PDB file of C-alpha atoms in Angstrom:
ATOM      1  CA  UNK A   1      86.869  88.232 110.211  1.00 79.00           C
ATOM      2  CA  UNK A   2      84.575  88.356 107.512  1.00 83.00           C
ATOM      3  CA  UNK A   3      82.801  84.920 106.046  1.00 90.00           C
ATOM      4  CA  UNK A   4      80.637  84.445 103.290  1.00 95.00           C
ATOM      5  CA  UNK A   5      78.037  81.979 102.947  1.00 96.00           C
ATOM      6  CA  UNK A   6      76.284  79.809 100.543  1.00 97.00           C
ATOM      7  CA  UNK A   7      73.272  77.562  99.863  1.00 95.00           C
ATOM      8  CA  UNK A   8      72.320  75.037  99.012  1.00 96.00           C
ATOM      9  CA  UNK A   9      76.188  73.586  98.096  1.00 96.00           C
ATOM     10  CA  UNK A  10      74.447  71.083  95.235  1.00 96.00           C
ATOM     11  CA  UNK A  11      70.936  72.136  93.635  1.00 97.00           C
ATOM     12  CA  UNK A  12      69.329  69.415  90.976  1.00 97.00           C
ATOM     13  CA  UNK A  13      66.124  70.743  89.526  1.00 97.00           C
ATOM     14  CA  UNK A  14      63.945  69.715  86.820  1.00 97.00           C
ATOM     15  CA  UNK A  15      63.640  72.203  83.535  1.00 97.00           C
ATOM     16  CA  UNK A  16      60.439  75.188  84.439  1.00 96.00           C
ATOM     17  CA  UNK A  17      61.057  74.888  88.243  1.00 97.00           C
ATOM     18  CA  UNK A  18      61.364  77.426  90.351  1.00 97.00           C
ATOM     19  CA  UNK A  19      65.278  78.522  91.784  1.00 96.00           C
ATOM     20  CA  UNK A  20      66.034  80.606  94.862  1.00 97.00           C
ATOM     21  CA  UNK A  21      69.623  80.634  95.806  1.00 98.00           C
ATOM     22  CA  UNK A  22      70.971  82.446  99.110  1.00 97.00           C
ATOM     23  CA  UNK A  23      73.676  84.375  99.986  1.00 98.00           C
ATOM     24  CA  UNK A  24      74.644  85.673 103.269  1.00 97.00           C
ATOM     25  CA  UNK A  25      78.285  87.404 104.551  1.00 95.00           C
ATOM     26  CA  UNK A  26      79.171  88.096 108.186  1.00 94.00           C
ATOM     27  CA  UNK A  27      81.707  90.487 109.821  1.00 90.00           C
ATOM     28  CA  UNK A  28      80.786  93.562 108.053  1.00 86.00           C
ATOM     29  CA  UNK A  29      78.713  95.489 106.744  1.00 85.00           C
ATOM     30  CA  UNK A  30      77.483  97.765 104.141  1.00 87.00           C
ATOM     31  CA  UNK A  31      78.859  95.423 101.762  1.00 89.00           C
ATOM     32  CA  UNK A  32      78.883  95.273  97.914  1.00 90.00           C
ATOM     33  CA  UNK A  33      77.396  92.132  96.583  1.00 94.00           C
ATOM     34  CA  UNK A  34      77.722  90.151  93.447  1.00 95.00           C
ATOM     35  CA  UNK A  35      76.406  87.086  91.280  1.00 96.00           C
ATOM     36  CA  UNK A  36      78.320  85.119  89.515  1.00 95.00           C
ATOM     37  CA  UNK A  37      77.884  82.083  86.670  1.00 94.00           C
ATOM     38  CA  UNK A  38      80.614  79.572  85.958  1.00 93.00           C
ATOM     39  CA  UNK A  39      80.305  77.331  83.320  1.00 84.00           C
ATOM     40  CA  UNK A  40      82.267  74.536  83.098  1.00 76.00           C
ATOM     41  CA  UNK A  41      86.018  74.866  82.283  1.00 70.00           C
ATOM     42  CA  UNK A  42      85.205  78.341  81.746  1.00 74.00           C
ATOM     43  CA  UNK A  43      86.093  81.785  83.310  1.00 83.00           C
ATOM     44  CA  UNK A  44      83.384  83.852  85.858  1.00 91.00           C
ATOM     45  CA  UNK A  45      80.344  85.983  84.147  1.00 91.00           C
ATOM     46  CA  UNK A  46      78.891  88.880  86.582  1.00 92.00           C
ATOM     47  CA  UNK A  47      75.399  88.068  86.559  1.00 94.00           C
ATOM     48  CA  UNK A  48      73.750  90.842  89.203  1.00 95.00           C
ATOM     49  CA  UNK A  49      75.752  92.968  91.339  1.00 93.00           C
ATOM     50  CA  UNK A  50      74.525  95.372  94.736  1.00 93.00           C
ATOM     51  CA  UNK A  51      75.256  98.494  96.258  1.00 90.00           C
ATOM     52  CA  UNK A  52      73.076  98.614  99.040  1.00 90.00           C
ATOM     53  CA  UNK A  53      69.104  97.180 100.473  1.00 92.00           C
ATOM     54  CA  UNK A  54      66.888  96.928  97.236  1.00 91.00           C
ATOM     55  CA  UNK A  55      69.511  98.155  94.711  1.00 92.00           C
ATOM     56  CA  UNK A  56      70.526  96.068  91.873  1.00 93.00           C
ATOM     57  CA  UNK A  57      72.107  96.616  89.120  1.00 91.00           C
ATOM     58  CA  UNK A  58      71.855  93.707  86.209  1.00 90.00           C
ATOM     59  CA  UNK A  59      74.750  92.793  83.553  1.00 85.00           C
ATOM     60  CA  UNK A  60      73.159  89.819  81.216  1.00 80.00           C
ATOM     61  CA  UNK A  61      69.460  90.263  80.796  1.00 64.00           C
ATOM     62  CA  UNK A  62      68.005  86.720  80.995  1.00 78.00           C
ATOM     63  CA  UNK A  63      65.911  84.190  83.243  1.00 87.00           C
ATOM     64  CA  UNK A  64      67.332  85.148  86.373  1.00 94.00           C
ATOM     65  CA  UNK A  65      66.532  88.132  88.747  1.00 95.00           C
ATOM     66  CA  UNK A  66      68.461  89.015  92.474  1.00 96.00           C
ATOM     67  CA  UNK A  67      67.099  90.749  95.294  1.00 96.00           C
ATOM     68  CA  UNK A  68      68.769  92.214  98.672  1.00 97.00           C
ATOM     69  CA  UNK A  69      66.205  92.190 101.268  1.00 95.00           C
ATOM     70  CA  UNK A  70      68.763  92.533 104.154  1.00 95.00           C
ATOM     71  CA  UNK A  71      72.419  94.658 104.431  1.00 93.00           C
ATOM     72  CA  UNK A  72      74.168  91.623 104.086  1.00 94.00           C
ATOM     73  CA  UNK A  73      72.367  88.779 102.343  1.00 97.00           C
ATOM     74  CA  UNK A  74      71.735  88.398  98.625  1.00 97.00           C
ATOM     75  CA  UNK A  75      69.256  85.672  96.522  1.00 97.00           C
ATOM     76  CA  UNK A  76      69.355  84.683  93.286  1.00 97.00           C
ATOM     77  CA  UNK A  77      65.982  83.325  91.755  1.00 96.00           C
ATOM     78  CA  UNK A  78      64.031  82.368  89.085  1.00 95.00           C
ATOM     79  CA  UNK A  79      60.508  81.379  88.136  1.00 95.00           C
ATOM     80  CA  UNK A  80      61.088  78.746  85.643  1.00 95.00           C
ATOM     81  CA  UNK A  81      64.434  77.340  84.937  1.00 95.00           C
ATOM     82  CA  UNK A  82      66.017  76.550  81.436  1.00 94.00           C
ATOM     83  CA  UNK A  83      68.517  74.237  80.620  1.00 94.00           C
ATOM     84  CA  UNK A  84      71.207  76.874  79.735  1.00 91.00           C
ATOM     85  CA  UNK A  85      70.784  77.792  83.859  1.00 93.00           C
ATOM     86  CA  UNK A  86      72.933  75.414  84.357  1.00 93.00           C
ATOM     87  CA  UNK A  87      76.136  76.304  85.870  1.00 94.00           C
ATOM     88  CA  UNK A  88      78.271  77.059  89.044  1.00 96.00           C
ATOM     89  CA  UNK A  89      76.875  80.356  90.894  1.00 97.00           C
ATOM     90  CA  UNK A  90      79.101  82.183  92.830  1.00 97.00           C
ATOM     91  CA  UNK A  91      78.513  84.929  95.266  1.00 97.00           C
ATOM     92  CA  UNK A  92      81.035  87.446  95.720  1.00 95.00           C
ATOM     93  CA  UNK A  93      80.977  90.245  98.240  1.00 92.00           C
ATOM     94  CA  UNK A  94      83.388  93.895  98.679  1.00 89.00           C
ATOM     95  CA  UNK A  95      83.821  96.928 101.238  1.00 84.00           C
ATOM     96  CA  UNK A  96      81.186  98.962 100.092  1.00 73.00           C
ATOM     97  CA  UNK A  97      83.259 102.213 101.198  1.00 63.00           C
ATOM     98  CA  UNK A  98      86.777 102.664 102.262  1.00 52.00           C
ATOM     99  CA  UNK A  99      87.835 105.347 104.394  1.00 37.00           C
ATOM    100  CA  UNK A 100      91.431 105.019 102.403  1.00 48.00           C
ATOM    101  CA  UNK A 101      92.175 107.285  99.343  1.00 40.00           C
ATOM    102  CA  UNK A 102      92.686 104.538  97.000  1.00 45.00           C
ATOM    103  CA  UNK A 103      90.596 100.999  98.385  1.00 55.00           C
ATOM    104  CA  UNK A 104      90.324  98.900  95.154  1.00 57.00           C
ATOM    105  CA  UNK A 105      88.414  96.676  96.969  1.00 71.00           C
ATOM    106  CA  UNK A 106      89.077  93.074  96.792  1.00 85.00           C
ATOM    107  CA  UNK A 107      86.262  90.786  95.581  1.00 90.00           C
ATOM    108  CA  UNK A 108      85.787  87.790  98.180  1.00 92.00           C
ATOM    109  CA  UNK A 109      84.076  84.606  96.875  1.00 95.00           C
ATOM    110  CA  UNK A 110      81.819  82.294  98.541  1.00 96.00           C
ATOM    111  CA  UNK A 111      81.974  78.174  98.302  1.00 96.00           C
ATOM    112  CA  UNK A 112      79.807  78.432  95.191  1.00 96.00           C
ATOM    113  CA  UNK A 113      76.224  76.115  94.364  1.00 97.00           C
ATOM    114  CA  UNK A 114      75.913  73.554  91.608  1.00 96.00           C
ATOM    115  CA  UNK A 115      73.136  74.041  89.905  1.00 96.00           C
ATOM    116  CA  UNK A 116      72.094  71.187  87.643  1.00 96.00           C
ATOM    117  CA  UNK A 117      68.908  71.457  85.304  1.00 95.00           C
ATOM    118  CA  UNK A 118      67.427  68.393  83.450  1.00 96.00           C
TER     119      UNK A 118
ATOM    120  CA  UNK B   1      87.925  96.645  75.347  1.00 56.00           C
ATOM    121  CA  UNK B   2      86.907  94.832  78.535  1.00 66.00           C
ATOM    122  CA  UNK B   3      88.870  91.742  77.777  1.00 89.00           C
ATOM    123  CA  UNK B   4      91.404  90.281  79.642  1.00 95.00           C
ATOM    124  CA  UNK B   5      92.849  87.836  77.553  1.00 95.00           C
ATOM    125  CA  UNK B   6      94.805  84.602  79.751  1.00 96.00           C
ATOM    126  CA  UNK B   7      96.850  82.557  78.344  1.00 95.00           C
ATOM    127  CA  UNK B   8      98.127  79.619  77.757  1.00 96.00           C
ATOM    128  CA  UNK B   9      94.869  77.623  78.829  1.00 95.00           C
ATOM    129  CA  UNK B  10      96.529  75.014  80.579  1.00 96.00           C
ATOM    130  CA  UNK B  11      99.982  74.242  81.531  1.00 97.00           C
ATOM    131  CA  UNK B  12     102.101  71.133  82.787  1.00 98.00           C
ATOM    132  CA  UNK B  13     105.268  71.681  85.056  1.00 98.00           C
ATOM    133  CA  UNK B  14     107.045  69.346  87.016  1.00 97.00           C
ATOM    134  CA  UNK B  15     107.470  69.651  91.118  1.00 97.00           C
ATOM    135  CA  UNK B  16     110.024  72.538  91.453  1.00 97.00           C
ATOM    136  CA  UNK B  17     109.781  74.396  88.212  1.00 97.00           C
ATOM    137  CA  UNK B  18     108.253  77.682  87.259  1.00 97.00           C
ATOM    138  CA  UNK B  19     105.219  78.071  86.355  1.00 98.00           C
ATOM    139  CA  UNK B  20     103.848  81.311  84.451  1.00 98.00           C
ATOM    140  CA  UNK B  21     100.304  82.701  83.333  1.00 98.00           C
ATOM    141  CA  UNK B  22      99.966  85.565  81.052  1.00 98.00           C
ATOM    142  CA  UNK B  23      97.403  87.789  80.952  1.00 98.00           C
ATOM    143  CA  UNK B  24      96.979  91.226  78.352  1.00 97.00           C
ATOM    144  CA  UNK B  25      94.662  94.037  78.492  1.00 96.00           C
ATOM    145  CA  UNK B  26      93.222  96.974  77.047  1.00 94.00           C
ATOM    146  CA  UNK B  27      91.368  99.529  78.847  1.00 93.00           C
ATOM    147  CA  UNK B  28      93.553 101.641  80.533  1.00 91.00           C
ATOM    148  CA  UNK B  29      90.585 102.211  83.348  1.00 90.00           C
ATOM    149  CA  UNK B  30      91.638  99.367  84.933  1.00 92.00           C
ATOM    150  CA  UNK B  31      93.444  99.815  88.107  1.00 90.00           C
ATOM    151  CA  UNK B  32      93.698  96.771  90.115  1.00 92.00           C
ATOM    152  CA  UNK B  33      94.775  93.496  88.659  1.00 95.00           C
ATOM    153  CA  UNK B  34      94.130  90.323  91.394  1.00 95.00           C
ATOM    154  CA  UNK B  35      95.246  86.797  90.752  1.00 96.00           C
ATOM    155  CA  UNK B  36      92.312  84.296  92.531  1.00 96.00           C
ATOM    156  CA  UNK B  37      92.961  80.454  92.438  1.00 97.00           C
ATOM    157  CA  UNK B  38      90.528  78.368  92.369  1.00 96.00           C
ATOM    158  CA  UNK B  39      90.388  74.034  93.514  1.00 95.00           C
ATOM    159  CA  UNK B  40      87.502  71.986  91.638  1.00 92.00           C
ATOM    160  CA  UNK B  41      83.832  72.791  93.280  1.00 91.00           C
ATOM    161  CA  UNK B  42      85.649  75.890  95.286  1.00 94.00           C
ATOM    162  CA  UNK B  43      84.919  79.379  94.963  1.00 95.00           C
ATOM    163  CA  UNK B  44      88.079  81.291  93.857  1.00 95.00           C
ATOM    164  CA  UNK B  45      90.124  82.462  96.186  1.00 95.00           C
ATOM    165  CA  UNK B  46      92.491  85.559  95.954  1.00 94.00           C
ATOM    166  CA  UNK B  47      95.833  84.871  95.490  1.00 95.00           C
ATOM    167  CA  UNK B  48      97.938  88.031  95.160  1.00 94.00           C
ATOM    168  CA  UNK B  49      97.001  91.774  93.600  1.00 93.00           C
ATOM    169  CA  UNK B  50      99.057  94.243  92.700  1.00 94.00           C
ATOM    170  CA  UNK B  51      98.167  97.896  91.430  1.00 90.00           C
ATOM    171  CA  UNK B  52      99.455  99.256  88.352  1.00 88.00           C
ATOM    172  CA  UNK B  53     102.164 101.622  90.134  1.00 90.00           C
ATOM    173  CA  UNK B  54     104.182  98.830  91.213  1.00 91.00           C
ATOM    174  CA  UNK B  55     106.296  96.533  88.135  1.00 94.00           C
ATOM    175  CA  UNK B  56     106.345  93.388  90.731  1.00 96.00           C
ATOM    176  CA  UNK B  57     104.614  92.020  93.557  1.00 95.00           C
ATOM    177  CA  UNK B  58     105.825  89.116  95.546  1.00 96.00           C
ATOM    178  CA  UNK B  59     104.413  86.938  98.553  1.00 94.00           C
ATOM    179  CA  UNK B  60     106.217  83.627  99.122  1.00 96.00           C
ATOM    180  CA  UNK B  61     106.523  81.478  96.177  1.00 97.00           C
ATOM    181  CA  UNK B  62     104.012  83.811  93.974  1.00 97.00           C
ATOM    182  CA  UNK B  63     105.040  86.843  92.380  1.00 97.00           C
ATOM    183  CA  UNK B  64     103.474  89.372  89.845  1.00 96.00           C
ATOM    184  CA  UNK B  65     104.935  91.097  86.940  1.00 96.00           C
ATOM    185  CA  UNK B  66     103.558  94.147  85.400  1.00 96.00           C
ATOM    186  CA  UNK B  67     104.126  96.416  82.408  1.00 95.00           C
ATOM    187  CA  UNK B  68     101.922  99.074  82.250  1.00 94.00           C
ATOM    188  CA  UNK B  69     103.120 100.423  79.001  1.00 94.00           C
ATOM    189  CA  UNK B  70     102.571  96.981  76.932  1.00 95.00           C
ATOM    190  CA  UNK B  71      98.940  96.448  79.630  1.00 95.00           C
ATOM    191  CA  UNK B  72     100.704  93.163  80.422  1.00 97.00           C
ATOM    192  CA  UNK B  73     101.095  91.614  83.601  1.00 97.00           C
ATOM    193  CA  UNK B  74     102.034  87.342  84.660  1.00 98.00           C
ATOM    194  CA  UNK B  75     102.130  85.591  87.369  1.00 98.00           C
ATOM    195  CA  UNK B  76     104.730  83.680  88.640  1.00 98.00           C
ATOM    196  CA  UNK B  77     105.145  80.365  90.964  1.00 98.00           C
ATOM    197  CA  UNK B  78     108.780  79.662  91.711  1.00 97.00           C
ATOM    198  CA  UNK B  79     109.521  76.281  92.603  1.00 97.00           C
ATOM    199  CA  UNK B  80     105.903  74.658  91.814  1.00 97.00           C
ATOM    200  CA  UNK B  81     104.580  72.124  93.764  1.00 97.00           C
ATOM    201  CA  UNK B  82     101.382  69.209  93.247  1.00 97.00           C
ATOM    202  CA  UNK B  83      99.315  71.231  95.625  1.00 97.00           C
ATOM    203  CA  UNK B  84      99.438  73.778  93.350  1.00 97.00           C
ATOM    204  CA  UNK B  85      97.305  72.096  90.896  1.00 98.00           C
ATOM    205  CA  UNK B  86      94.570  74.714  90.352  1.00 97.00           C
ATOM    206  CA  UNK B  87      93.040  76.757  88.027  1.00 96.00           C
ATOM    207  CA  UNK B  88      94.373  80.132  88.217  1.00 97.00           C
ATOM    208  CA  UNK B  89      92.170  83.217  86.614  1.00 96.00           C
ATOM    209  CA  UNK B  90      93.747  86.911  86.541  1.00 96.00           C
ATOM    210  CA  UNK B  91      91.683  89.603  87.059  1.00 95.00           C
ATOM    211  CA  UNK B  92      91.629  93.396  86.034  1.00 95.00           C
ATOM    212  CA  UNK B  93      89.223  95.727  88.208  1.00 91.00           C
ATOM    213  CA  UNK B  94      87.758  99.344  87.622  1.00 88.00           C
ATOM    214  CA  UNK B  95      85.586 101.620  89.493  1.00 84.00           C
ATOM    215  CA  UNK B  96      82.180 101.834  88.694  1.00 83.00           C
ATOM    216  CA  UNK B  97      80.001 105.391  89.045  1.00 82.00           C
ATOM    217  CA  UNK B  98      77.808 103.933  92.301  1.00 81.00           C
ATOM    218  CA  UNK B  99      80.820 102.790  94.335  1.00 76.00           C
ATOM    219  CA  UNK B 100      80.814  99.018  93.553  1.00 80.00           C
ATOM    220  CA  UNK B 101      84.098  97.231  91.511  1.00 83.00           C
ATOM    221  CA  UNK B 102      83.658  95.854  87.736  1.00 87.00           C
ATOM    222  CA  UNK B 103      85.644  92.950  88.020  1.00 90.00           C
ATOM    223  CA  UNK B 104      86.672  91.324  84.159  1.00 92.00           C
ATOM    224  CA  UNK B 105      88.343  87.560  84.529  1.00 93.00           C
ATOM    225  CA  UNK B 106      90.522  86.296  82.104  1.00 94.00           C
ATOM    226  CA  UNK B 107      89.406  82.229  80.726  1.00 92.00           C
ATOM    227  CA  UNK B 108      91.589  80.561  82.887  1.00 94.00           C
ATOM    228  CA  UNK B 109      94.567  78.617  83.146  1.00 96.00           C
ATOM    229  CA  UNK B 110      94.305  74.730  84.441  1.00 96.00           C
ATOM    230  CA  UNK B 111      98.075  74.438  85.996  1.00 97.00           C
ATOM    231  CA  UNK B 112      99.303  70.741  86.786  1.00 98.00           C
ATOM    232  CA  UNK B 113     102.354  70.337  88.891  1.00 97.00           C
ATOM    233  CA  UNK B 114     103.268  66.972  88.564  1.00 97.00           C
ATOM    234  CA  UNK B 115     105.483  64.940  91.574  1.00 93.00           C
TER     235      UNK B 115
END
């Protein structure tokens, strides 16, 4: 089965730090990989999303930039943290290909990180 | 047009009632419309799906409704119980050009069940 992993689960950094969150799923691969921001009491904002080893494809510009160095692990970073960083990051991951006509492939999340900037 | 609009934002029932979440939207591109539930400092979790071929979807206590002509679709939890207690976000899903899923989330709904 297929398990999706996360860390750290609880990040506190100080405003103009540097971020680097990780991402890693097991049990398949070729996967599709997403980035996700939560804010509090608030719905789920795609942040960065991959097809495949150095491919990614940005939704927000901002202060944050992904890389995929490996098939099936995904980081989220950043060089100097705002305040507005703040937020509940979620990593997401999907069958990158489907041998079936019509695969809508599901989006799987992972436990999530708390990131808290002061 | 990529708005899936959820409503109400929260909602009280009491253990054994029915509890429904309404979502709406309007690009007709969308073809996959997942329910994901999600416990406080959890990742969401899917719940149920169901395509847009199919008016109703049902697995155990949860069921889907969908009306393709209004681009309306609800979920439904028959007899509700305090475990429940969640935040439940529906989801509409289209295909992008280089194979990977634009997933759109409605706002929300914080569902208490109470005892």
């Amino acid at each position: 089965s297929q398990t999706i992993h996360q860390w750290p689960a609880t990040l506190v950094q100080p405003v103009g730090s540097p971020l680097s969150l990780e991402c890693t799923v097991e049990g398949t691969s070729n996967p599709n990989l997403y980035w996700y921001r939560q804010a509090a009491g608030r719905g789920l904002q795609l942040l960065f999303y991959s097809v495949g080893i150095g491919q990614i494809s940005s939704e927000v510009p901002q202060n944050l930039s992904a890389s995929r160095p490996q098939d099936r692990q995904f980081i989220l970073s950043s060089k100097k943290l705002l305040l507005s960083d703040s937020g509940f990051y979620l990593c997401a991951w999907s069958a990158g290909t489907s041998s079936l006509m019509r695969s809508y492939n599901e989006q799987f999340f992972g436990p999530g990180t708390r990131l808290t900037v002061l | 047009q990529q708005q899936v609009k959820q409503s109400p934002q929260s909602l009280i029932v009491q253990k054994g009632g029915i509890s429904i979440i309404n979502c709406a939207y309007e690009n007709t591109a969308f073809d996959y419309f997942p329910w994901y539930q999600q416990f406080p400092g959890k990742g969401p979790a899917l719940l149920i799906a169901i395509r847009p071929d199919v008016s109703e979807k049902k697995e155990g206590r949860f069921t889907i409704s969908f009306n393709k002509s209004a681009k309306q679709f609800s979920l439904h939890i028959m007899d509700s119980q305090p475990g429940d207690s969640a935040t439940y976000f529906c989801a509409a899903s289209m295909p992008r050009p280089d194979n990977a899923r634009q997933l759109t989330f409605g706002s929300g709904t914080q569902l208490t069940v109470l005892p």
